[in-house]
mmCIF file of C-alpha atoms and ligand atoms in Angstrom:
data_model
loop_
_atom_site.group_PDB
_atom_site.id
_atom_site.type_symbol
_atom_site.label_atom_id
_atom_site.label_comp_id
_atom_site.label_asym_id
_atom_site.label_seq_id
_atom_site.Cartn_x
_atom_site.Cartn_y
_atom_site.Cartn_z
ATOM 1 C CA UNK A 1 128.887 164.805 73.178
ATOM 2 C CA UNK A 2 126.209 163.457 75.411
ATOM 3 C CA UNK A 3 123.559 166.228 76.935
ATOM 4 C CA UNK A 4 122.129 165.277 80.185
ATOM 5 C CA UNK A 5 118.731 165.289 78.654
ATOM 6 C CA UNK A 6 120.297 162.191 76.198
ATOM 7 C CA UNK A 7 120.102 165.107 73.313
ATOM 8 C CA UNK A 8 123.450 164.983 71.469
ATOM 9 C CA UNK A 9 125.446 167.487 69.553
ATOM 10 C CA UNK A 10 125.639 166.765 65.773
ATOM 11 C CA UNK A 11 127.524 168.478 62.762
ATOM 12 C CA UNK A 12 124.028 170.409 62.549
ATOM 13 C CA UNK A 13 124.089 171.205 66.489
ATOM 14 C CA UNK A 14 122.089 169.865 69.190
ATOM 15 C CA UNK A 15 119.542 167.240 67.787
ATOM 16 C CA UNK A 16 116.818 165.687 70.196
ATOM 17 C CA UNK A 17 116.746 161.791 71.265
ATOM 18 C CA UNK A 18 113.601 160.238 72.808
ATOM 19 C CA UNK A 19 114.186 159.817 76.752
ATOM 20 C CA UNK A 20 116.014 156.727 77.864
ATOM 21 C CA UNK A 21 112.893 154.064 79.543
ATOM 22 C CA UNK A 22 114.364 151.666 81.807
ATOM 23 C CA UNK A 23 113.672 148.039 80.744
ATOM 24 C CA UNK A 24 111.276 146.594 83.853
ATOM 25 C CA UNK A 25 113.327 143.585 85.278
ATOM 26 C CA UNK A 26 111.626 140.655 86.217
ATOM 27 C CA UNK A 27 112.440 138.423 88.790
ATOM 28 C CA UNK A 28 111.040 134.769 90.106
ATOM 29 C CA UNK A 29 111.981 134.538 93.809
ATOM 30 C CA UNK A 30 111.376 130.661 95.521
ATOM 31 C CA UNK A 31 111.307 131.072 98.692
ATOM 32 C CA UNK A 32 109.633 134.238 99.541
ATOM 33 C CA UNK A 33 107.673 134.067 103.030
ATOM 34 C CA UNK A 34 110.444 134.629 104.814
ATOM 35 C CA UNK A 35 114.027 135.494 106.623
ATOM 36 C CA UNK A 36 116.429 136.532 103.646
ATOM 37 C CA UNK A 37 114.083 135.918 100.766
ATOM 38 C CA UNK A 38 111.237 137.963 102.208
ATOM 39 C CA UNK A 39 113.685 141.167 102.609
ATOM 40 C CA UNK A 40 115.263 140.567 99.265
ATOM 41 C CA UNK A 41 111.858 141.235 97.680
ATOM 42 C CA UNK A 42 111.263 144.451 99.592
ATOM 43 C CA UNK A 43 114.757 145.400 98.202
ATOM 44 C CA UNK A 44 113.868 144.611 94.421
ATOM 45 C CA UNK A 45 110.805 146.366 94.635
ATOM 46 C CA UNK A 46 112.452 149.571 96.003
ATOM 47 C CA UNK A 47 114.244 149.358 92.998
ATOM 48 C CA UNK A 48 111.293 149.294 90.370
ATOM 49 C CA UNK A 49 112.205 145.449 89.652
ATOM 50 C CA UNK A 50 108.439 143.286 88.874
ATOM 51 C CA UNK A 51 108.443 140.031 91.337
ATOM 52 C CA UNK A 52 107.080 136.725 90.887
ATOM 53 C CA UNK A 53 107.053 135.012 94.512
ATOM 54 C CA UNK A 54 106.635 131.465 95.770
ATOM 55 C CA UNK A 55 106.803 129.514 98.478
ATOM 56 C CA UNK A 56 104.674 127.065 100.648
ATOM 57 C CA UNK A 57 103.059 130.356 102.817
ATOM 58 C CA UNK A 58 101.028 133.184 101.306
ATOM 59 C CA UNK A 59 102.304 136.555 102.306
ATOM 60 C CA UNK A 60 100.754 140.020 102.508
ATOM 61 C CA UNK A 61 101.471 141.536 98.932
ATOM 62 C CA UNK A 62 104.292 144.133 99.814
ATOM 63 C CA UNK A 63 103.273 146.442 96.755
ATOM 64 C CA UNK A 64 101.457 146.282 93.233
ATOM 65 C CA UNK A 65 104.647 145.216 91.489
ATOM 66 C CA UNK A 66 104.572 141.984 93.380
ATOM 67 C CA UNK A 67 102.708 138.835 92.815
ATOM 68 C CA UNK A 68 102.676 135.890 95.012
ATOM 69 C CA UNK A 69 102.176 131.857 93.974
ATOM 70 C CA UNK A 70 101.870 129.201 96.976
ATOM 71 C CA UNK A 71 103.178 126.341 96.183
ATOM 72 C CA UNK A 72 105.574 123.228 98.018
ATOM 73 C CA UNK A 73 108.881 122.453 95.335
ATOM 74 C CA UNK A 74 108.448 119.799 96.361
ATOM 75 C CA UNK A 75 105.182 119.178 94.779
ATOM 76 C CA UNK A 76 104.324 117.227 91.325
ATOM 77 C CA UNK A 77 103.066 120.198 89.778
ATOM 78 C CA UNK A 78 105.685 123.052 91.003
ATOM 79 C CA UNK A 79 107.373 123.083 87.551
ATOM 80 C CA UNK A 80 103.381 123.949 86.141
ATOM 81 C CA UNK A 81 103.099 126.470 89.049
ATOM 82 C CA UNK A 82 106.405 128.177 88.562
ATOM 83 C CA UNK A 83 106.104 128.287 84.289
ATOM 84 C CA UNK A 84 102.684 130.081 84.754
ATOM 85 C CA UNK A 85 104.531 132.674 87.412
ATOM 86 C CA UNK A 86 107.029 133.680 84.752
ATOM 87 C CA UNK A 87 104.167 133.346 82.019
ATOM 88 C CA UNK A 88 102.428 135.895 84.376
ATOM 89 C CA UNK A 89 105.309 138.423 85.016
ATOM 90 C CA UNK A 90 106.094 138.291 81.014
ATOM 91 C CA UNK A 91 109.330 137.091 81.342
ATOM 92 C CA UNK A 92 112.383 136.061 83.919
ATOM 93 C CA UNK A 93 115.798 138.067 83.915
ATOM 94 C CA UNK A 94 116.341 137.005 87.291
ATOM 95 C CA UNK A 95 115.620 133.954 89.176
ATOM 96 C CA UNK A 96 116.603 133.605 92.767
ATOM 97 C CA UNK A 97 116.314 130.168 94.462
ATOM 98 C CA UNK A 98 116.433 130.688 98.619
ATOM 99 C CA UNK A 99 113.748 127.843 99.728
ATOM 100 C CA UNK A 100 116.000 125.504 101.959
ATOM 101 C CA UNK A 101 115.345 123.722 105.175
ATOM 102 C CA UNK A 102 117.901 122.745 108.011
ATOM 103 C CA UNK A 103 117.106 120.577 110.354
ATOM 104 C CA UNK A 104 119.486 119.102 112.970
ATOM 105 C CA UNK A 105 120.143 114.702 112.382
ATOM 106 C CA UNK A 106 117.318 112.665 113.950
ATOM 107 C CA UNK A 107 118.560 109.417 113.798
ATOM 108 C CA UNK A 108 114.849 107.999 114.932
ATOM 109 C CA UNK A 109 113.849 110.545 111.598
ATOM 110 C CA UNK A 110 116.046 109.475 108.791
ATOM 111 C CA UNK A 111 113.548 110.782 105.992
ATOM 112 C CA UNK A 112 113.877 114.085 106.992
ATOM 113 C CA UNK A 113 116.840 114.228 105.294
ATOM 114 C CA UNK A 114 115.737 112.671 102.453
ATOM 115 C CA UNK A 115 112.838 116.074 102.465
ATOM 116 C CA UNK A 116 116.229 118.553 102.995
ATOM 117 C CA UNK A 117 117.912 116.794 99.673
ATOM 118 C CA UNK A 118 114.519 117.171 98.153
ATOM 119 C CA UNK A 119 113.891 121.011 98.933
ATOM 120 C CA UNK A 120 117.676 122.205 99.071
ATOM 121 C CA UNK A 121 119.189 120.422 95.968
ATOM 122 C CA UNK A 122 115.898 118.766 93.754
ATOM 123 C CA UNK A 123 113.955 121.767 93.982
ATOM 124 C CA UNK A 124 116.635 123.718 92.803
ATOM 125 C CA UNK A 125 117.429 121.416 89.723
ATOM 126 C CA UNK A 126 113.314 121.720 89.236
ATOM 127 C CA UNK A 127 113.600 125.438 89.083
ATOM 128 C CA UNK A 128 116.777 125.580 86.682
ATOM 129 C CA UNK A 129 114.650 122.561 84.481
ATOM 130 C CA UNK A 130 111.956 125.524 84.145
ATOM 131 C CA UNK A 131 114.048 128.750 84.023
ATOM 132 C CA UNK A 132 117.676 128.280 82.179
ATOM 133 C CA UNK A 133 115.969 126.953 78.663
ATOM 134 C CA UNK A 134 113.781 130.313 79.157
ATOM 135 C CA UNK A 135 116.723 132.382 79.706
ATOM 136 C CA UNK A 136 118.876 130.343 76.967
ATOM 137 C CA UNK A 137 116.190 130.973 74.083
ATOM 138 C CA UNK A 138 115.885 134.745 75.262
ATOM 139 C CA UNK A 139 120.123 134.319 75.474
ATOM 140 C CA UNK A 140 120.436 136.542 78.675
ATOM 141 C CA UNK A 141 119.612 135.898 82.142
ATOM 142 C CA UNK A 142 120.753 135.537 85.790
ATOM 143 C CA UNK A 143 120.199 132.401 88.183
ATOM 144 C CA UNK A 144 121.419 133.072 91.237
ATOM 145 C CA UNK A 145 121.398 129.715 94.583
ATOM 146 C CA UNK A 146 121.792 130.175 97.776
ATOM 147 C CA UNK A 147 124.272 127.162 99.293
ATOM 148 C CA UNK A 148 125.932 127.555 101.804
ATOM 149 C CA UNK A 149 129.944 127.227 103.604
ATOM 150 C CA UNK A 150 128.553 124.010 104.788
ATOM 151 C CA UNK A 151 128.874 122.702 101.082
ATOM 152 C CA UNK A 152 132.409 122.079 102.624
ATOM 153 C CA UNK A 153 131.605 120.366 106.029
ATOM 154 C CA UNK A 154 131.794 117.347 107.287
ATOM 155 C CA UNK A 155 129.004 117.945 110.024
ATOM 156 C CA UNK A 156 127.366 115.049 112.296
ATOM 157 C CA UNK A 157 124.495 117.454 113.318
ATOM 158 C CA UNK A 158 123.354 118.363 110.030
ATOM 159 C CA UNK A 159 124.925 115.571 107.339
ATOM 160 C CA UNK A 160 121.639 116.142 104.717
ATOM 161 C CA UNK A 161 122.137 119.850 105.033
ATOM 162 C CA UNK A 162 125.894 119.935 104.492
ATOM 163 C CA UNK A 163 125.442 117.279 101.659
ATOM 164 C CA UNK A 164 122.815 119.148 100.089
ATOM 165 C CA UNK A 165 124.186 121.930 99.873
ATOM 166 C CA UNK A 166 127.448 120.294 98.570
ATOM 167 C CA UNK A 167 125.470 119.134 95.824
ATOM 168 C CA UNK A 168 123.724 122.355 95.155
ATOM 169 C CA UNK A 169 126.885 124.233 94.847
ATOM 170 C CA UNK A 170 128.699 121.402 92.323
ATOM 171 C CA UNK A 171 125.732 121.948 90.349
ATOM 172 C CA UNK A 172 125.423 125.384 90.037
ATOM 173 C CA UNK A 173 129.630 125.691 89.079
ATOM 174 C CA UNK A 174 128.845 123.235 86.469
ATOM 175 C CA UNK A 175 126.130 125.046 84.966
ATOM 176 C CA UNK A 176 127.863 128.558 85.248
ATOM 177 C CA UNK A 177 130.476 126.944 82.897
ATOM 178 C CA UNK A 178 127.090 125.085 80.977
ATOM 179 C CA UNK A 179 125.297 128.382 80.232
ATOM 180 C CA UNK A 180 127.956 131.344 79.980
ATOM 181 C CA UNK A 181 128.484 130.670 76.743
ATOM 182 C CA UNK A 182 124.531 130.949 75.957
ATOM 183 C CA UNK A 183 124.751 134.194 77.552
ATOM 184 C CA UNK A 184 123.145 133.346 81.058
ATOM 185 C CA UNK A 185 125.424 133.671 84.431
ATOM 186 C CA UNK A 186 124.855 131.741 87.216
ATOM 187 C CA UNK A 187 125.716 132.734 90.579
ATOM 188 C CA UNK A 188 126.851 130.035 93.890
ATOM 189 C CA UNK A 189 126.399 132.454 97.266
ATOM 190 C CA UNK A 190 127.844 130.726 100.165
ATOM 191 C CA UNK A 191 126.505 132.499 103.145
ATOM 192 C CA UNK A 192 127.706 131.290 106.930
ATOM 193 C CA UNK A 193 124.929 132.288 109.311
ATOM 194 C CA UNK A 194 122.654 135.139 108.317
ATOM 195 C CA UNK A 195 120.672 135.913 111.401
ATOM 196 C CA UNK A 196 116.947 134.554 110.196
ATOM 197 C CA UNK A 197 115.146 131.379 112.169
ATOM 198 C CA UNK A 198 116.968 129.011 110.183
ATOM 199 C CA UNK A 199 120.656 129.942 112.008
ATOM 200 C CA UNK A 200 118.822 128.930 115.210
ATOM 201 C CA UNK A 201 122.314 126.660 116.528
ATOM 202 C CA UNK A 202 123.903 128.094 119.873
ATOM 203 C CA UNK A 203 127.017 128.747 118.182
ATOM 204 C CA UNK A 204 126.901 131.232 115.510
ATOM 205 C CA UNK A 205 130.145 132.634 114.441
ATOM 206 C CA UNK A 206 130.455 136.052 112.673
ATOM 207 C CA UNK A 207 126.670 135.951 112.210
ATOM 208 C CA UNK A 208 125.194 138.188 108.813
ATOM 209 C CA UNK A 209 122.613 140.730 109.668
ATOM 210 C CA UNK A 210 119.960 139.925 107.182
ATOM 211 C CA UNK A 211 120.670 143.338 106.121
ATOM 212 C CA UNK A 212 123.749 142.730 105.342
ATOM 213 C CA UNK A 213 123.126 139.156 103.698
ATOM 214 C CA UNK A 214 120.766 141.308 101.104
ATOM 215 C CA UNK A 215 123.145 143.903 100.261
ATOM 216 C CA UNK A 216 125.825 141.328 99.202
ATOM 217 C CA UNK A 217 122.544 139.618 97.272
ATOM 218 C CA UNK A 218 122.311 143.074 95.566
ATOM 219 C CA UNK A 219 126.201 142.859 94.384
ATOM 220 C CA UNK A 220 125.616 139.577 93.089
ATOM 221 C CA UNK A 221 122.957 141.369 90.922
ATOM 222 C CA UNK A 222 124.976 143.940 89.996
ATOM 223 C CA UNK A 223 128.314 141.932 89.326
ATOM 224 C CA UNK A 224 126.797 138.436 88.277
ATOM 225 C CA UNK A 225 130.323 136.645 89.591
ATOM 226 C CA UNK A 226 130.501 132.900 89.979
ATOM 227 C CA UNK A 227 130.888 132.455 93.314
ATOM 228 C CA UNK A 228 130.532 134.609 96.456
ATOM 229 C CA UNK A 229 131.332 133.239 100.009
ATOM 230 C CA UNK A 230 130.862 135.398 102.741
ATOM 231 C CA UNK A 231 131.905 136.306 105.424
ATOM 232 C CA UNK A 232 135.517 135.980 103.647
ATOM 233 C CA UNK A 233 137.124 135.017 107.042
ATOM 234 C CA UNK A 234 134.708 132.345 108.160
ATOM 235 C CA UNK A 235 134.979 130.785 104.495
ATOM 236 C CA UNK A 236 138.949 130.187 105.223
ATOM 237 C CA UNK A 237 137.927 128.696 108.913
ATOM 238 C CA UNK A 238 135.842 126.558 107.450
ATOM 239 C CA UNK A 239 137.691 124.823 104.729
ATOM 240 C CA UNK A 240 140.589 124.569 107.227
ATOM 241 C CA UNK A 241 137.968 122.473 109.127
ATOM 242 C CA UNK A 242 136.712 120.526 106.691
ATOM 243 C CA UNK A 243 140.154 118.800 105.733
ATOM 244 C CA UNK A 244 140.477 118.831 109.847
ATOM 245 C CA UNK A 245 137.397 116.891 109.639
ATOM 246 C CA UNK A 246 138.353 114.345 106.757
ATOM 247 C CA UNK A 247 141.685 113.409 108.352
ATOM 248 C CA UNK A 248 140.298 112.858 111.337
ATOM 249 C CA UNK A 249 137.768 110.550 109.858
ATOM 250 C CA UNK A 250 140.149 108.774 107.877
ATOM 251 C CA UNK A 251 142.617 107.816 110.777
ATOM 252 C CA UNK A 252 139.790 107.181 112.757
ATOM 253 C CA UNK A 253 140.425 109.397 115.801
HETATM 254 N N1 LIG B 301 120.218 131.720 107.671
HETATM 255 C C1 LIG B 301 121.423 131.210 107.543
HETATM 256 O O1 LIG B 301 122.231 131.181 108.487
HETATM 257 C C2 LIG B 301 121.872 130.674 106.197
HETATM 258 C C3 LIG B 301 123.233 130.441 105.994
HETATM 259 C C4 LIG B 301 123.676 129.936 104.778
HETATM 260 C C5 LIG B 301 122.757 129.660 103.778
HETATM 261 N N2 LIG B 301 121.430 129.894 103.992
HETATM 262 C C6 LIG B 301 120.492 129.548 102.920
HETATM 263 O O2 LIG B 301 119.754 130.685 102.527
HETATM 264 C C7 LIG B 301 118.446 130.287 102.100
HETATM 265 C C8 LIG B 301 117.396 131.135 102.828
HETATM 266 O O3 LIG B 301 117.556 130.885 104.217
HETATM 267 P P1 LIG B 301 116.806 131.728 105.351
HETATM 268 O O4 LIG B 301 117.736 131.829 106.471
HETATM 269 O O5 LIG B 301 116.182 132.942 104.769
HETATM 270 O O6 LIG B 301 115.682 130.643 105.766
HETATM 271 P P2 LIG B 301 114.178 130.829 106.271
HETATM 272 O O7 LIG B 301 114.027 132.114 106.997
HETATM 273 O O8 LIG B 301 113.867 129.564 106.986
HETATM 274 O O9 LIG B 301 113.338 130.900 104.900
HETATM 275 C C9 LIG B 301 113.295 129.788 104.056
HETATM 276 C C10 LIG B 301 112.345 130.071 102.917
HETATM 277 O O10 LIG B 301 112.289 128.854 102.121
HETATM 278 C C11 LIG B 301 110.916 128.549 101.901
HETATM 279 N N3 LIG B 301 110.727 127.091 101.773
HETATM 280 C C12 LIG B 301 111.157 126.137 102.620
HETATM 281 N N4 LIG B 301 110.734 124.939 102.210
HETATM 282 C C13 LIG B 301 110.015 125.154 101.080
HETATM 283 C C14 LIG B 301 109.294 124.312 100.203
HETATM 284 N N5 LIG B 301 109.240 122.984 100.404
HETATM 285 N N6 LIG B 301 108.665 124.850 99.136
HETATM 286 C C15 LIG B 301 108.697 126.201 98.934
HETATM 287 N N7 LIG B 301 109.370 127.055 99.723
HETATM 288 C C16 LIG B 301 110.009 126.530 100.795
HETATM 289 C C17 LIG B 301 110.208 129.077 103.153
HETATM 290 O O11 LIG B 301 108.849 129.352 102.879
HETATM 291 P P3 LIG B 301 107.619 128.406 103.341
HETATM 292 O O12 LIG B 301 107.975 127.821 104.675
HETATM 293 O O13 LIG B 301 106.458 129.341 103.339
HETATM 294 O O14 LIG B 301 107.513 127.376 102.263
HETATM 295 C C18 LIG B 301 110.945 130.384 103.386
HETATM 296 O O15 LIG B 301 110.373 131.418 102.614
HETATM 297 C C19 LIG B 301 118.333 128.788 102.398
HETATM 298 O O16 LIG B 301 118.553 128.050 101.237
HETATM 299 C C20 LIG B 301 119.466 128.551 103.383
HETATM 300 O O17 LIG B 301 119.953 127.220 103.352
HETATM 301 C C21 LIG B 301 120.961 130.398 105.175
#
């Protein structure tokens, strides 16, 4: 029998137990200046979690148990940057990767796409590079990326995005089967627009309060599942699209 003060009751009656201390949890965040990152670390720190931040921007320190690094992922030295983050904060039991940029095709611009494969999908494979052998040798951990539906799409506006993100999500599946058995999950969350600068298209179906977007985040912490696509609905529309798409391509019309 358990007593709510964690004393139990023993042949010999009650006998005392030291109080229960809550781990801390430690989390690296990339992509922290802003839209969903930015009020997923106001979230973890409401909930006593220690947060390592980065991202190109410095932002206002939202409270002691948060530390901030500025860095590009792009950047020679982010692996350096990111190691001496998780050096810092003692540890990683989470790592979060939300940097990701989304421009529209510029056809007169074709190396912009070549910067949305680099920050989507290489920057990603940086961070896991740095994080999983961390999380393997400790043999627990959590790596969660944020793709996208559009992993599915066949899109003429945004072709690097879509592929990116196609990429990102193949990679994280494959290492979710990689690393389970090391004791680290990893986690694919397919979002379709979450209302933040980057969903700045006129059409924007079933739109995400960021809100919202953060709560499901929060689930995904909670429930460490493989996959999560949301909203459910928009997920079926657009797979129904995307082999709309590919048929169309391939009969040419
Ligand atoms: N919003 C949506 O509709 C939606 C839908 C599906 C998936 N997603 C995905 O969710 C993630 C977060 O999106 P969001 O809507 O929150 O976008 P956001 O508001 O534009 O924020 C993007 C974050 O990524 C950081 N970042 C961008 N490039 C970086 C770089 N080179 N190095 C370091 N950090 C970089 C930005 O910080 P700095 O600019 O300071 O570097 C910023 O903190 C993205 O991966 C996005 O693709 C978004």
């Amino acid at each position: 029998m358990l007593r709510r003060d964690g004393g139990t009751l023993g042949r010999r009656g009650w006998q005392e137990r030291a109080p229960m201390v809550e781990p801390v949890r430690r989390a690296v965040l990339v992509g922290t200046s802003d839209g969903i990152g930015l009020a997923f670390t106001g979230r973890l720190l409401a909930d006593g979690w220690q947060v390592a931040g980065l991202s190109r921007r410095g932002v206002e320190p939202p409270g002691p148990a948060y530390r901030h690094h500025v860095v590009d992922v792009t950047a020679p030295d982010y692996p350096q940057v990111l190691g001496r983050a998780i050096d810092d904060l003692g540890g990683v039991d989470l790592c979060v990767y939300f940097a990701g940029v989304g421009d529209p095709l510029d056809l007169d611009d074709l190396a912009a796409e070549h910067r949305t494969f680099e920050v989507n999908l290489t920057g990603a494979v940086r961070t896991v590079e740095v994080v999983a052998p961390l999380m393997v040798a400790a043999g627990a951990g959590h790596l969660v990326g944020l793709s996208s539906l559009a992993d599915r799409l066949v899109s003429a506006d945004a072709p690097g995005y879509a592929a990116s993100k196609a990429g990102l999500s193949s990679y994280l599946l494959g290492m979710a089967a990689a690393l389970r058995p090391r004791g680290v999950h990893v986690t694919t969350v397919r979002f379709g627009f979450v209302d933040t600068k980057m969903a700045k298209g006129p059409v924007r179906p079933l739109m995400l309060p960021v809100d919202r977007a953060v709560e499901i985040l929060m689930d995904c912490v909670r429930t460490r599942p493989v996959v999560v696509s949301r909203p459910r609905r928009l997920a079926v529309v657009t797979s129904a699209l995307s082999t709309l798409a590919r048929l169309r391509l391939l009969v040419g019309r």
